[in-house]
CSV table of C-alpha atoms and ligand atoms in Angstrom, one decimal:
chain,number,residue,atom,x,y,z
A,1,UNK,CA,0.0,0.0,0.0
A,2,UNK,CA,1.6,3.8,-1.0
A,3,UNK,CA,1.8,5.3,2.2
A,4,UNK,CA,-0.8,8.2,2.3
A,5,UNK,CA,0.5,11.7,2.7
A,6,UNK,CA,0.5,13.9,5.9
A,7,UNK,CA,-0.9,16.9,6.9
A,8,UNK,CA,2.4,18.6,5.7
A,9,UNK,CA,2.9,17.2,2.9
A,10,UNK,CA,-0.9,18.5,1.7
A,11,UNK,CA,0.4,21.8,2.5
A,12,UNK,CA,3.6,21.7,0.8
A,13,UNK,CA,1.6,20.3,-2.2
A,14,UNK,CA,-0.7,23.2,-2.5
A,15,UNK,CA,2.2,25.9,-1.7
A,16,UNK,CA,1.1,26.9,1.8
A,17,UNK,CA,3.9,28.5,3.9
A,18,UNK,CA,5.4,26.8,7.1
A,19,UNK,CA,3.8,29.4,9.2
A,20,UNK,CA,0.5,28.9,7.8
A,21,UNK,CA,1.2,24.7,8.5
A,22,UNK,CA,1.8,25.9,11.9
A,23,UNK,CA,-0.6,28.1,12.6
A,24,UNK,CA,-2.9,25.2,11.5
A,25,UNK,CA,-1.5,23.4,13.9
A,26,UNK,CA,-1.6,26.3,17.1
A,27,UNK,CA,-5.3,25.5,16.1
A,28,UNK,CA,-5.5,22.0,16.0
A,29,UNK,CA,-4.1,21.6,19.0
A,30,UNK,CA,-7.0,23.6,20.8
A,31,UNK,CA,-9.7,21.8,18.6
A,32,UNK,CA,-8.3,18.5,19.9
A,33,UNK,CA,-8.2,19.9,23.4
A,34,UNK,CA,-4.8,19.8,24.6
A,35,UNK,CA,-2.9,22.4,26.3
A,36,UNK,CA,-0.5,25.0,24.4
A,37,UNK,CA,2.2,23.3,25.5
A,38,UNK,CA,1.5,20.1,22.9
A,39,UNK,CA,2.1,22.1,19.5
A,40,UNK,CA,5.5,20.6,19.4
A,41,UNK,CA,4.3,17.6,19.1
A,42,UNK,CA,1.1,18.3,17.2
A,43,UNK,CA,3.7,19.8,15.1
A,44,UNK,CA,6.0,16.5,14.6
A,45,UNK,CA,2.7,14.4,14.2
A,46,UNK,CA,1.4,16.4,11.7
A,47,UNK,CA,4.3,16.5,9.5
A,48,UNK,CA,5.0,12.5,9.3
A,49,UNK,CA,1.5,10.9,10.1
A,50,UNK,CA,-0.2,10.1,7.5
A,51,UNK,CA,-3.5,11.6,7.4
A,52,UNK,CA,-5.9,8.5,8.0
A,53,UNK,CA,-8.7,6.8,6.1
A,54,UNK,CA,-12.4,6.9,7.3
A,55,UNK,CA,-15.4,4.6,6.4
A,56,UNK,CA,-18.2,6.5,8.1
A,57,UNK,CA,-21.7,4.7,8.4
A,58,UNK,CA,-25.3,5.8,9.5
A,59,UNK,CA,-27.4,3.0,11.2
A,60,UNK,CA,-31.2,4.4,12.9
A,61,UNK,CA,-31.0,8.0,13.2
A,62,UNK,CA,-31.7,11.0,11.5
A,63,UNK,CA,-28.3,12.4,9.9
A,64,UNK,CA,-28.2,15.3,12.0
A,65,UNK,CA,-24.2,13.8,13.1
A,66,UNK,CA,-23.4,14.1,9.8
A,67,UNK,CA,-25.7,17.6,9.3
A,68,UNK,CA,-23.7,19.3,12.4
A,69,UNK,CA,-20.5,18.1,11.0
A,70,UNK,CA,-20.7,19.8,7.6
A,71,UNK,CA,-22.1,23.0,9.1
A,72,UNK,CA,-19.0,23.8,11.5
A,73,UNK,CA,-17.8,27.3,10.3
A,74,UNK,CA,-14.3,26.1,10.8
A,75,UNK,CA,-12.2,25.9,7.8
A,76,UNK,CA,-10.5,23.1,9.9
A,77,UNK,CA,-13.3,21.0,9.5
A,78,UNK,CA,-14.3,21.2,6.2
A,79,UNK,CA,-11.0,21.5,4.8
A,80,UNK,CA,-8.9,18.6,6.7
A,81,UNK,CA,-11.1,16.1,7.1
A,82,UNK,CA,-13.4,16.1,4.0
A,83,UNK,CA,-10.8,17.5,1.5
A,84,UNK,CA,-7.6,15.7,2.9
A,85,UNK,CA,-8.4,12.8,4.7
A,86,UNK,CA,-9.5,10.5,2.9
A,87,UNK,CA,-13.4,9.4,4.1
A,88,UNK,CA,-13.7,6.7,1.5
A,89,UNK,CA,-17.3,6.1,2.2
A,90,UNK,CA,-20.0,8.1,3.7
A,91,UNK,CA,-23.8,7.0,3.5
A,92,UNK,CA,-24.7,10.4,3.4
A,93,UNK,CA,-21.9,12.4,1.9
A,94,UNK,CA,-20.7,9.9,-1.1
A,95,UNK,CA,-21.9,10.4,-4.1
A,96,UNK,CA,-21.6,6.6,-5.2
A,97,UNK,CA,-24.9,4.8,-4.8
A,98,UNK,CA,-25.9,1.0,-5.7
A,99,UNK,CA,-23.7,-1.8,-6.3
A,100,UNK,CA,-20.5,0.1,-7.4
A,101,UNK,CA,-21.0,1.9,-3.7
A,102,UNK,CA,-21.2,-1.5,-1.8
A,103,UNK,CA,-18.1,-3.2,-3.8
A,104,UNK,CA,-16.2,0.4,-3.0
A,105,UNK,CA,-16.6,-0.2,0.7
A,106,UNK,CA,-15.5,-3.8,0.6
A,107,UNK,CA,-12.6,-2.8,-1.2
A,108,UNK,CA,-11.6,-0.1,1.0
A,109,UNK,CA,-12.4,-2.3,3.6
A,110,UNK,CA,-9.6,-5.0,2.3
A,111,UNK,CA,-7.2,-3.1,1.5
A,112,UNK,CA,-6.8,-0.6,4.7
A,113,UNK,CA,-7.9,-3.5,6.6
A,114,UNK,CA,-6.8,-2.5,10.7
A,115,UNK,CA,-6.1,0.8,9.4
A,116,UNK,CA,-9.0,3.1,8.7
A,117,UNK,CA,-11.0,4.4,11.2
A,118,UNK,CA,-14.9,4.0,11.3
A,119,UNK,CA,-17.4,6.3,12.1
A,120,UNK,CA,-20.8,5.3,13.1
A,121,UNK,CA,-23.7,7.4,13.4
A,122,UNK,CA,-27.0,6.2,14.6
A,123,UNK,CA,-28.1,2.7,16.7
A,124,UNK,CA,-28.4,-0.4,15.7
A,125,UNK,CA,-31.5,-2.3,15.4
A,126,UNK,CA,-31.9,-6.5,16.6
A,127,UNK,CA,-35.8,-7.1,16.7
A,128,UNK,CA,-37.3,-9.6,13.6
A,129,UNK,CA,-33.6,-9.6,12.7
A,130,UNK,CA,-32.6,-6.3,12.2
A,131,UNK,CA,-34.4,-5.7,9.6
A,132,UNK,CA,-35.8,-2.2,10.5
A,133,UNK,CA,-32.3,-1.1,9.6
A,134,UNK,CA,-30.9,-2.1,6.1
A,135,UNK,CA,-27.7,-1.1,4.0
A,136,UNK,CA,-26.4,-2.6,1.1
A,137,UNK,CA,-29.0,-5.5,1.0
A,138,UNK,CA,-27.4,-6.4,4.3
A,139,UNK,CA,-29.2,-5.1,7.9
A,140,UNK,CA,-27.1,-2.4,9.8
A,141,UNK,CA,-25.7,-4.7,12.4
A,142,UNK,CA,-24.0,-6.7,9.9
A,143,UNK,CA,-22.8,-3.9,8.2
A,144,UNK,CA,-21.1,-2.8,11.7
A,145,UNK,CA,-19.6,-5.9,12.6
A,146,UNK,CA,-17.9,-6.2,9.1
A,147,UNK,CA,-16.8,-2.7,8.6
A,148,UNK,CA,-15.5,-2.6,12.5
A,149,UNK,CA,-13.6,-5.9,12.4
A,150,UNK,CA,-11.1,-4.4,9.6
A,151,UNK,CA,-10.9,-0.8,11.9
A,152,UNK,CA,-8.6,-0.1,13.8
A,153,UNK,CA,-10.8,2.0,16.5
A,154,UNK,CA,-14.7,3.1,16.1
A,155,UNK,CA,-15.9,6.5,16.7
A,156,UNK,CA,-19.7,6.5,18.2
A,157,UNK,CA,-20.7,9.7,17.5
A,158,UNK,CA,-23.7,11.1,18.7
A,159,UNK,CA,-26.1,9.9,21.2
A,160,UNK,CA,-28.1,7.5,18.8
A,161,UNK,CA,-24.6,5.5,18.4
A,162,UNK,CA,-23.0,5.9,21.9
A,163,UNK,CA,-26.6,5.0,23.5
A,164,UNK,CA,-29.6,4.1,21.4
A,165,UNK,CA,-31.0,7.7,20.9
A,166,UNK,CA,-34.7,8.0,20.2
A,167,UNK,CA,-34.9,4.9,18.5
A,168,UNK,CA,-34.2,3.2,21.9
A,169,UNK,CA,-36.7,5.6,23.5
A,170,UNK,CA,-39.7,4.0,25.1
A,171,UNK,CA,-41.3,1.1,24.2
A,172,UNK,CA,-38.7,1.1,21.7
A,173,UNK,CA,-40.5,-1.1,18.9
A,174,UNK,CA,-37.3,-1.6,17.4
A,175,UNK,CA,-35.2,-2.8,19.9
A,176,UNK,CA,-32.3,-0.3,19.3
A,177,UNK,CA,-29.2,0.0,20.9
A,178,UNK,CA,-26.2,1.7,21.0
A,179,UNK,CA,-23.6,0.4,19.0
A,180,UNK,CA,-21.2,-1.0,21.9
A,181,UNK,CA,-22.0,-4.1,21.8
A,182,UNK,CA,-21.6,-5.0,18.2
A,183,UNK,CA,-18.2,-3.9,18.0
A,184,UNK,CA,-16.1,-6.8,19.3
A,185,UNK,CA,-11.8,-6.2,20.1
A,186,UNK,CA,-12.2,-2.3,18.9
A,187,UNK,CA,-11.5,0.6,20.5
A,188,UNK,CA,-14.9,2.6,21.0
A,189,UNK,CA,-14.6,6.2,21.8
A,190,UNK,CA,-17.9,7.5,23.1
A,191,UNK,CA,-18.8,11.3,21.5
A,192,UNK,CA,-22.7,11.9,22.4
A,193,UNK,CA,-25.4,14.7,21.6
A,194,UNK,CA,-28.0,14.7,20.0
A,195,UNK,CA,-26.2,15.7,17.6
A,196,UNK,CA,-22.7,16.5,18.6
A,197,UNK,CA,-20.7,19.6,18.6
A,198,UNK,CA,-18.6,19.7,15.2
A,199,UNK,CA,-15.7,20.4,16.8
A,200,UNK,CA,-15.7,18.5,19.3
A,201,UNK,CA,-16.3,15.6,16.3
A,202,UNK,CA,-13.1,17.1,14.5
A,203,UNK,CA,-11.1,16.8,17.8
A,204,UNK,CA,-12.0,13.3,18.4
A,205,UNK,CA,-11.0,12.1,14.8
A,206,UNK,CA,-7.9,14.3,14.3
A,207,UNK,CA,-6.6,12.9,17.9
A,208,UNK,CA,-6.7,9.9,16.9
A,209,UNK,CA,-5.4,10.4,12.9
A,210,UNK,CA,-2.4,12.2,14.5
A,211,UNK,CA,-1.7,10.7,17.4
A,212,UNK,CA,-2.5,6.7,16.5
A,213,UNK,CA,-4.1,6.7,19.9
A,214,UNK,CA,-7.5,7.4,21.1
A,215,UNK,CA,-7.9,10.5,23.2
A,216,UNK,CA,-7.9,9.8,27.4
A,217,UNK,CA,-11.3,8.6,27.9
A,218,UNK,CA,-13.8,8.6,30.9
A,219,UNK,CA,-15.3,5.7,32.5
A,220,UNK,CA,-18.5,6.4,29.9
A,221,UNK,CA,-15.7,6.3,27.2
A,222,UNK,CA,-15.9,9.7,26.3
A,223,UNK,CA,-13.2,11.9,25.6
A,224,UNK,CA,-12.6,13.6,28.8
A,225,UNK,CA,-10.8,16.6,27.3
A,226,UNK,CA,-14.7,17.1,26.3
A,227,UNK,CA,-16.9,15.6,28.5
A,228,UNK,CA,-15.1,17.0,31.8
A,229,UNK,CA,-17.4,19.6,32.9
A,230,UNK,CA,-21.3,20.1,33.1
A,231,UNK,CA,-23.0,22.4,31.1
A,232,UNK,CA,-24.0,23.8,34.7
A,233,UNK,CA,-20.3,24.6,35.2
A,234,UNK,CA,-19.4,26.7,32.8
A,235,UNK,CA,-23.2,28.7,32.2
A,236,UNK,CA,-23.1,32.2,31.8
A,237,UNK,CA,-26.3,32.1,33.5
A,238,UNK,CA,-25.0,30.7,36.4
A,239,UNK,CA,-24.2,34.0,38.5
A,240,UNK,CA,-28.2,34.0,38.3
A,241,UNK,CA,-29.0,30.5,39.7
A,242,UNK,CA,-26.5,31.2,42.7
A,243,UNK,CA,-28.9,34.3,43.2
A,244,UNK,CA,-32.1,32.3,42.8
A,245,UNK,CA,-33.5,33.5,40.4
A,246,UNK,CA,-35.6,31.8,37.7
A,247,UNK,CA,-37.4,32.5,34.2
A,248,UNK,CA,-40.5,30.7,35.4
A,249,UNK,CA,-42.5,30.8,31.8
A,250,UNK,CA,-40.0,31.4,28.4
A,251,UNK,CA,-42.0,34.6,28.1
A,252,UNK,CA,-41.7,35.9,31.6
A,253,UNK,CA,-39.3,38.8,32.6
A,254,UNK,CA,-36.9,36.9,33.7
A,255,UNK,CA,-36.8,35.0,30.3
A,256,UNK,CA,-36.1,38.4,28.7
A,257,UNK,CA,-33.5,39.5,31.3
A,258,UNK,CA,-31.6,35.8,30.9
A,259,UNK,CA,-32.1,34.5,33.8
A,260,UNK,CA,-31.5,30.9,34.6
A,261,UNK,CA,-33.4,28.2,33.1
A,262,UNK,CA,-33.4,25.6,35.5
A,263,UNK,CA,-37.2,25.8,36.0
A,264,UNK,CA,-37.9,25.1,32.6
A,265,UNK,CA,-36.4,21.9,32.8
A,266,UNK,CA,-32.4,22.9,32.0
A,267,UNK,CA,-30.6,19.8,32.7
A,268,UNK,CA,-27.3,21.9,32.3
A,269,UNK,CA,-26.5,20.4,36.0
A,270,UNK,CA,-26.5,16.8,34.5
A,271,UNK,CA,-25.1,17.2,31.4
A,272,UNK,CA,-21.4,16.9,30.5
A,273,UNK,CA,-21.1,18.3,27.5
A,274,UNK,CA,-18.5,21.4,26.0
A,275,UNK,CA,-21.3,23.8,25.1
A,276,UNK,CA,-20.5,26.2,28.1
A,277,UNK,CA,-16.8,26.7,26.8
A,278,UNK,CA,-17.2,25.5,22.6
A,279,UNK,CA,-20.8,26.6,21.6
A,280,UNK,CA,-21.7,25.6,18.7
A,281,UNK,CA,-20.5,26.8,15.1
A,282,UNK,CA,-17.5,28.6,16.0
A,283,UNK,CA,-19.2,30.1,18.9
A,284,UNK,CA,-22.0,31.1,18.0
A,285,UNK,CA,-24.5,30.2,20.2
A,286,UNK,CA,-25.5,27.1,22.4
A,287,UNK,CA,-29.4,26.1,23.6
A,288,UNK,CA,-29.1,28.3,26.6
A,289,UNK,CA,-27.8,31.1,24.9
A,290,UNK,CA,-30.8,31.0,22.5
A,291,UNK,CA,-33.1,30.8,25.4
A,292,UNK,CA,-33.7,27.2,25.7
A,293,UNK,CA,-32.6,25.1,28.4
A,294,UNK,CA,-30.2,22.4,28.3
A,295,UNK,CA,-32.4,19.2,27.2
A,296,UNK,CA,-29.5,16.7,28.4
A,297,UNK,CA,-29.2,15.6,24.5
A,298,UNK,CA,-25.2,13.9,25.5
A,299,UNK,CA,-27.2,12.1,28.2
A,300,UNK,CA,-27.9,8.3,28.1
A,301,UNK,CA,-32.0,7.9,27.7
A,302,UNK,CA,-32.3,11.5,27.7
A,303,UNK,CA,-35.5,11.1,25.4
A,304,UNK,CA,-37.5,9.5,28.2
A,305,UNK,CA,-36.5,12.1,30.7
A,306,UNK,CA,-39.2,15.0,31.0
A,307,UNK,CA,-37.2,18.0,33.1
A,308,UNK,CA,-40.0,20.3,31.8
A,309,UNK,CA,-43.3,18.4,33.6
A,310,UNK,CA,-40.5,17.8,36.5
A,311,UNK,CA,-39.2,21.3,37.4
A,312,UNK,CA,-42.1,23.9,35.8
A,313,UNK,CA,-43.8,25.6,38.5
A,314,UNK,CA,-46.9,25.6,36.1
A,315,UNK,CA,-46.8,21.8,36.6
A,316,UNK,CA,-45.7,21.4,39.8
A,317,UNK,CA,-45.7,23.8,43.0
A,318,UNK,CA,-42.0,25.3,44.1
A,319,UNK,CA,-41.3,23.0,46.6
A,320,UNK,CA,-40.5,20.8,43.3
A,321,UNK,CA,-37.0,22.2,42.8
A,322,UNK,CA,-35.8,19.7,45.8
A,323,UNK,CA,-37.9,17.1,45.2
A,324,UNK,CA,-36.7,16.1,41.6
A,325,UNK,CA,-33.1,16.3,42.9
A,326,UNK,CA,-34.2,13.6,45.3
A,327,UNK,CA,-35.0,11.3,42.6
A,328,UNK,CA,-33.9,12.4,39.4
A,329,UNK,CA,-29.8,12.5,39.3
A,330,UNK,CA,-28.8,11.2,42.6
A,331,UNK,CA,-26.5,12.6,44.9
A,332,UNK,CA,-25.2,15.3,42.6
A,333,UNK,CA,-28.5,16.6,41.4
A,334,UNK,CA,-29.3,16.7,44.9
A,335,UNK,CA,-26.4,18.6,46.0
A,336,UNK,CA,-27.5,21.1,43.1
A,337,UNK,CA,-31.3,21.6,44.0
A,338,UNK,CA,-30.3,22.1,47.6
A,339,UNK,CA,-28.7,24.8,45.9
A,340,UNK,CA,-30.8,26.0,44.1
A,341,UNK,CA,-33.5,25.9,47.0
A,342,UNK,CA,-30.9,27.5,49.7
A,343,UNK,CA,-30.4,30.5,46.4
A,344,UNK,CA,-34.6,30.8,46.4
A,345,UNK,CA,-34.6,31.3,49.7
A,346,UNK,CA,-31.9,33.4,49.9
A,347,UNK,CA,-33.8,35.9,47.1
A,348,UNK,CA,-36.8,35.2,49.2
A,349,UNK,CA,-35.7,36.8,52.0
A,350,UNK,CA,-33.9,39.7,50.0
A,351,UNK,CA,-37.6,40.7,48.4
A,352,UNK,CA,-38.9,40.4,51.6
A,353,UNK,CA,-36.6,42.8,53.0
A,354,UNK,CA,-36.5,45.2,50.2
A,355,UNK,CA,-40.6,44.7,50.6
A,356,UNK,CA,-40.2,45.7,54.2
A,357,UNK,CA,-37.8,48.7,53.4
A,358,UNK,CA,-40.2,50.3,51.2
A,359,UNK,CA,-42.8,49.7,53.2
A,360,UNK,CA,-41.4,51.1,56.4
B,1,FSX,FE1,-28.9,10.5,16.7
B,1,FSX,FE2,-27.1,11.5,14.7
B,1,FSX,FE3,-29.5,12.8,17.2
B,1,FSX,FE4,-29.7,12.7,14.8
B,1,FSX,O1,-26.4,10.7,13.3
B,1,FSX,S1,-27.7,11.7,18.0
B,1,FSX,S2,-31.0,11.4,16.2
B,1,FSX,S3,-29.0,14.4,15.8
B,1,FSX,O2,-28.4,12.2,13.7
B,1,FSX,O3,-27.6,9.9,15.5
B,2,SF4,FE1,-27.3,27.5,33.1
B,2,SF4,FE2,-29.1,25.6,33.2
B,2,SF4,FE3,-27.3,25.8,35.2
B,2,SF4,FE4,-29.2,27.6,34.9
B,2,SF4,S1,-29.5,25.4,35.4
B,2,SF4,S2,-27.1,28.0,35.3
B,2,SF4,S3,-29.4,27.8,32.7
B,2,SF4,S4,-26.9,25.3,33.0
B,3,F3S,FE1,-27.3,19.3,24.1
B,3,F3S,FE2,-27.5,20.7,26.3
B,3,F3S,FE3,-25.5,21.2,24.7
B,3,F3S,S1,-29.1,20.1,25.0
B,3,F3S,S2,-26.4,20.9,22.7
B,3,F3S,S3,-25.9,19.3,25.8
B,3,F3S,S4,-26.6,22.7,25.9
């Protein structure tokens, strides 16, 4: 096999400068996560790996992995991974179709065999034999156990792969699953959301094109350089939760003034996910920052969790905010709705006082 070309040598080819090749790299580096103090070697990696082959396939789902990918802003994206590595086969983003498709990915298949990476998007389906999921002739589960026994790690990316999604919802008709269990001797790196951010997608891939290595992972298996913190950590809205104080309707004046959403079901305190620190699209925006709260979409079963009917005071009388923490997230959520009930209080007591003031 001719050995395929690095990131370097694409840039020599099309007569960038070094400093551009390294200011690519300065930027790399903080897409994959890692501290300034790895250039040098994203540097050295970039200029003799070669950049890596992808088979990318979709099982249940509904593309939006794929849709979120393409959209990034980042020149980074678009240019590196679907001009210059090589994604041999995409079910969504090939233009090959039919039988000349199908022979393409065998091919591919046999002749990077233990070398490409795959990417999966979407669950797998077992019930009447998987047939509620077909590719090639061939149901989805027997796609994914030939493409990943060639691979030489799988990326799970969004929550439909890493979990099940909403084909797994309940009474989940089709007896979806995440893909875990299908993949057999592989690496599996975990990278949920419903869909996922598109960098954090890039960072993931390019970690492991670069480095030969997956990224460190938690005990979920996702990369922890991304999945480290809540949503709930890094809020702008936070300052207001620690001052208690709520949009109670997404029309109220607190929804106006951006205050916290956790009445309206934010999940933010559950949710490890990079949309605090990365938003989305080059950093655009994020759910909260467009005034929705934080469904949990990087969250396993997140479709059959219902914050809204849990935490809105329209459904459920104050008093609710501890209540849910009891029996929603365990210990952690409960530590948070203490907090948030100590922070109502506290507000409480400040209106009451201000109340008083005027009064006297
Ligand atoms: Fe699932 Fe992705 Fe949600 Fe959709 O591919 S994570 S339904 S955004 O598309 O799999
Ligand atoms: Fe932000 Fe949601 Fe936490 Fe409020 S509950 S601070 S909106 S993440
Ligand atoms: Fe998903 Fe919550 Fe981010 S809904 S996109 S994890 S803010």
């Amino acid at each position: 096999m001719k050995e395929r070309e690095s990131l370097w040598d694409h840039y020599l080819k099309k007569g960038m400068s070094r400093r551009s090749f390294v200011k690519g790299c300065v930027a790399l580096t903080s897409l994959m996560g890692l501290s300034t103090d790895m250039v040098g070697k994203v540097v050295e990696a970039a200029e003799k790996t070669p950049l890596p082959v992808v088979v990318w396939i979709h099982g249940h789902e509904c593309t939006g992995c794929d849709e979120s990918f393409i959209r990034s802003g980042s020149p980074l994206t678009s240019d590196l991974v679907l001009n210059e590595i090589a994604l041999e086969y995409d079910h969504l983003l090939s233009a090959g179709c039919g039988e000349p498709f199908e022979a393409h990915l065998d091919a591919t298949i046999q002749k990077y065999y233990g070398k490409y990476i795959l990417a999966v998007e979407g669950a797998t389906t077992t019930k009447d034999g998987g047939v509620y999921c077909m590719s090639g002739g061939h149901t989805f589960s027997h796609l994914l156990k030939k493409a990943s026994a060639g691979a030489c790690a799988v990326v799970a990316y969004g929550s439909c792969a890493a979990y099940g999604g909403i084909q797994a919802a309940k009474p989940n008709p089709t007896a979806s699953s995440g893909i875990g269990s299908f993949v057999s001797g592989k690496p599996v790196v975990n990278v949920p959301g419903c869909p996922p951010i598109p960098e954090v997608m890039t960072g993931v891939i390019m970690h492991l094109a670069l480095f030969g290595q997956l990224p460190p992972l938690d005990s979920e298996g996702r990369p922890k350089q991304f999945y480290g913190n809540r949503i709930h950590d890094t809020c702008y809205r936070r300052p207001f939760f620690d001052a208690g104080m709520f949009a109670e309707t997404f029309d109220d004046k607190g929804a106006k003034a951006g205050w916290c959403l956790y009445k309206l079901g934010c999940r933010g305190p559950e949710t490890y996910n990079s949309c605090g620190n990365l938003r989305w699209f080059q950093g655009m925006s994020y759910p909260i920052q467009s005034g929705a709260p934080c469904i949990g979409c990087s969250n396993k079963h997140f479709w059959d969790e219902d914050p809204l009917l849990e935490r809105m005071p329209k459904y459920a009388p104050v008093g609710n905010v501890d209540k849910i923490g009891a029996v929603a997230a365990g210990a952690m959520a409960v530590g948070v709705a203490a907090h948030a009930v100590v922070s109502i209080a506290q507000k409480n007591m400040k209106e009451a006082k201000e109340l008083e003031n005027k009064k006297e």
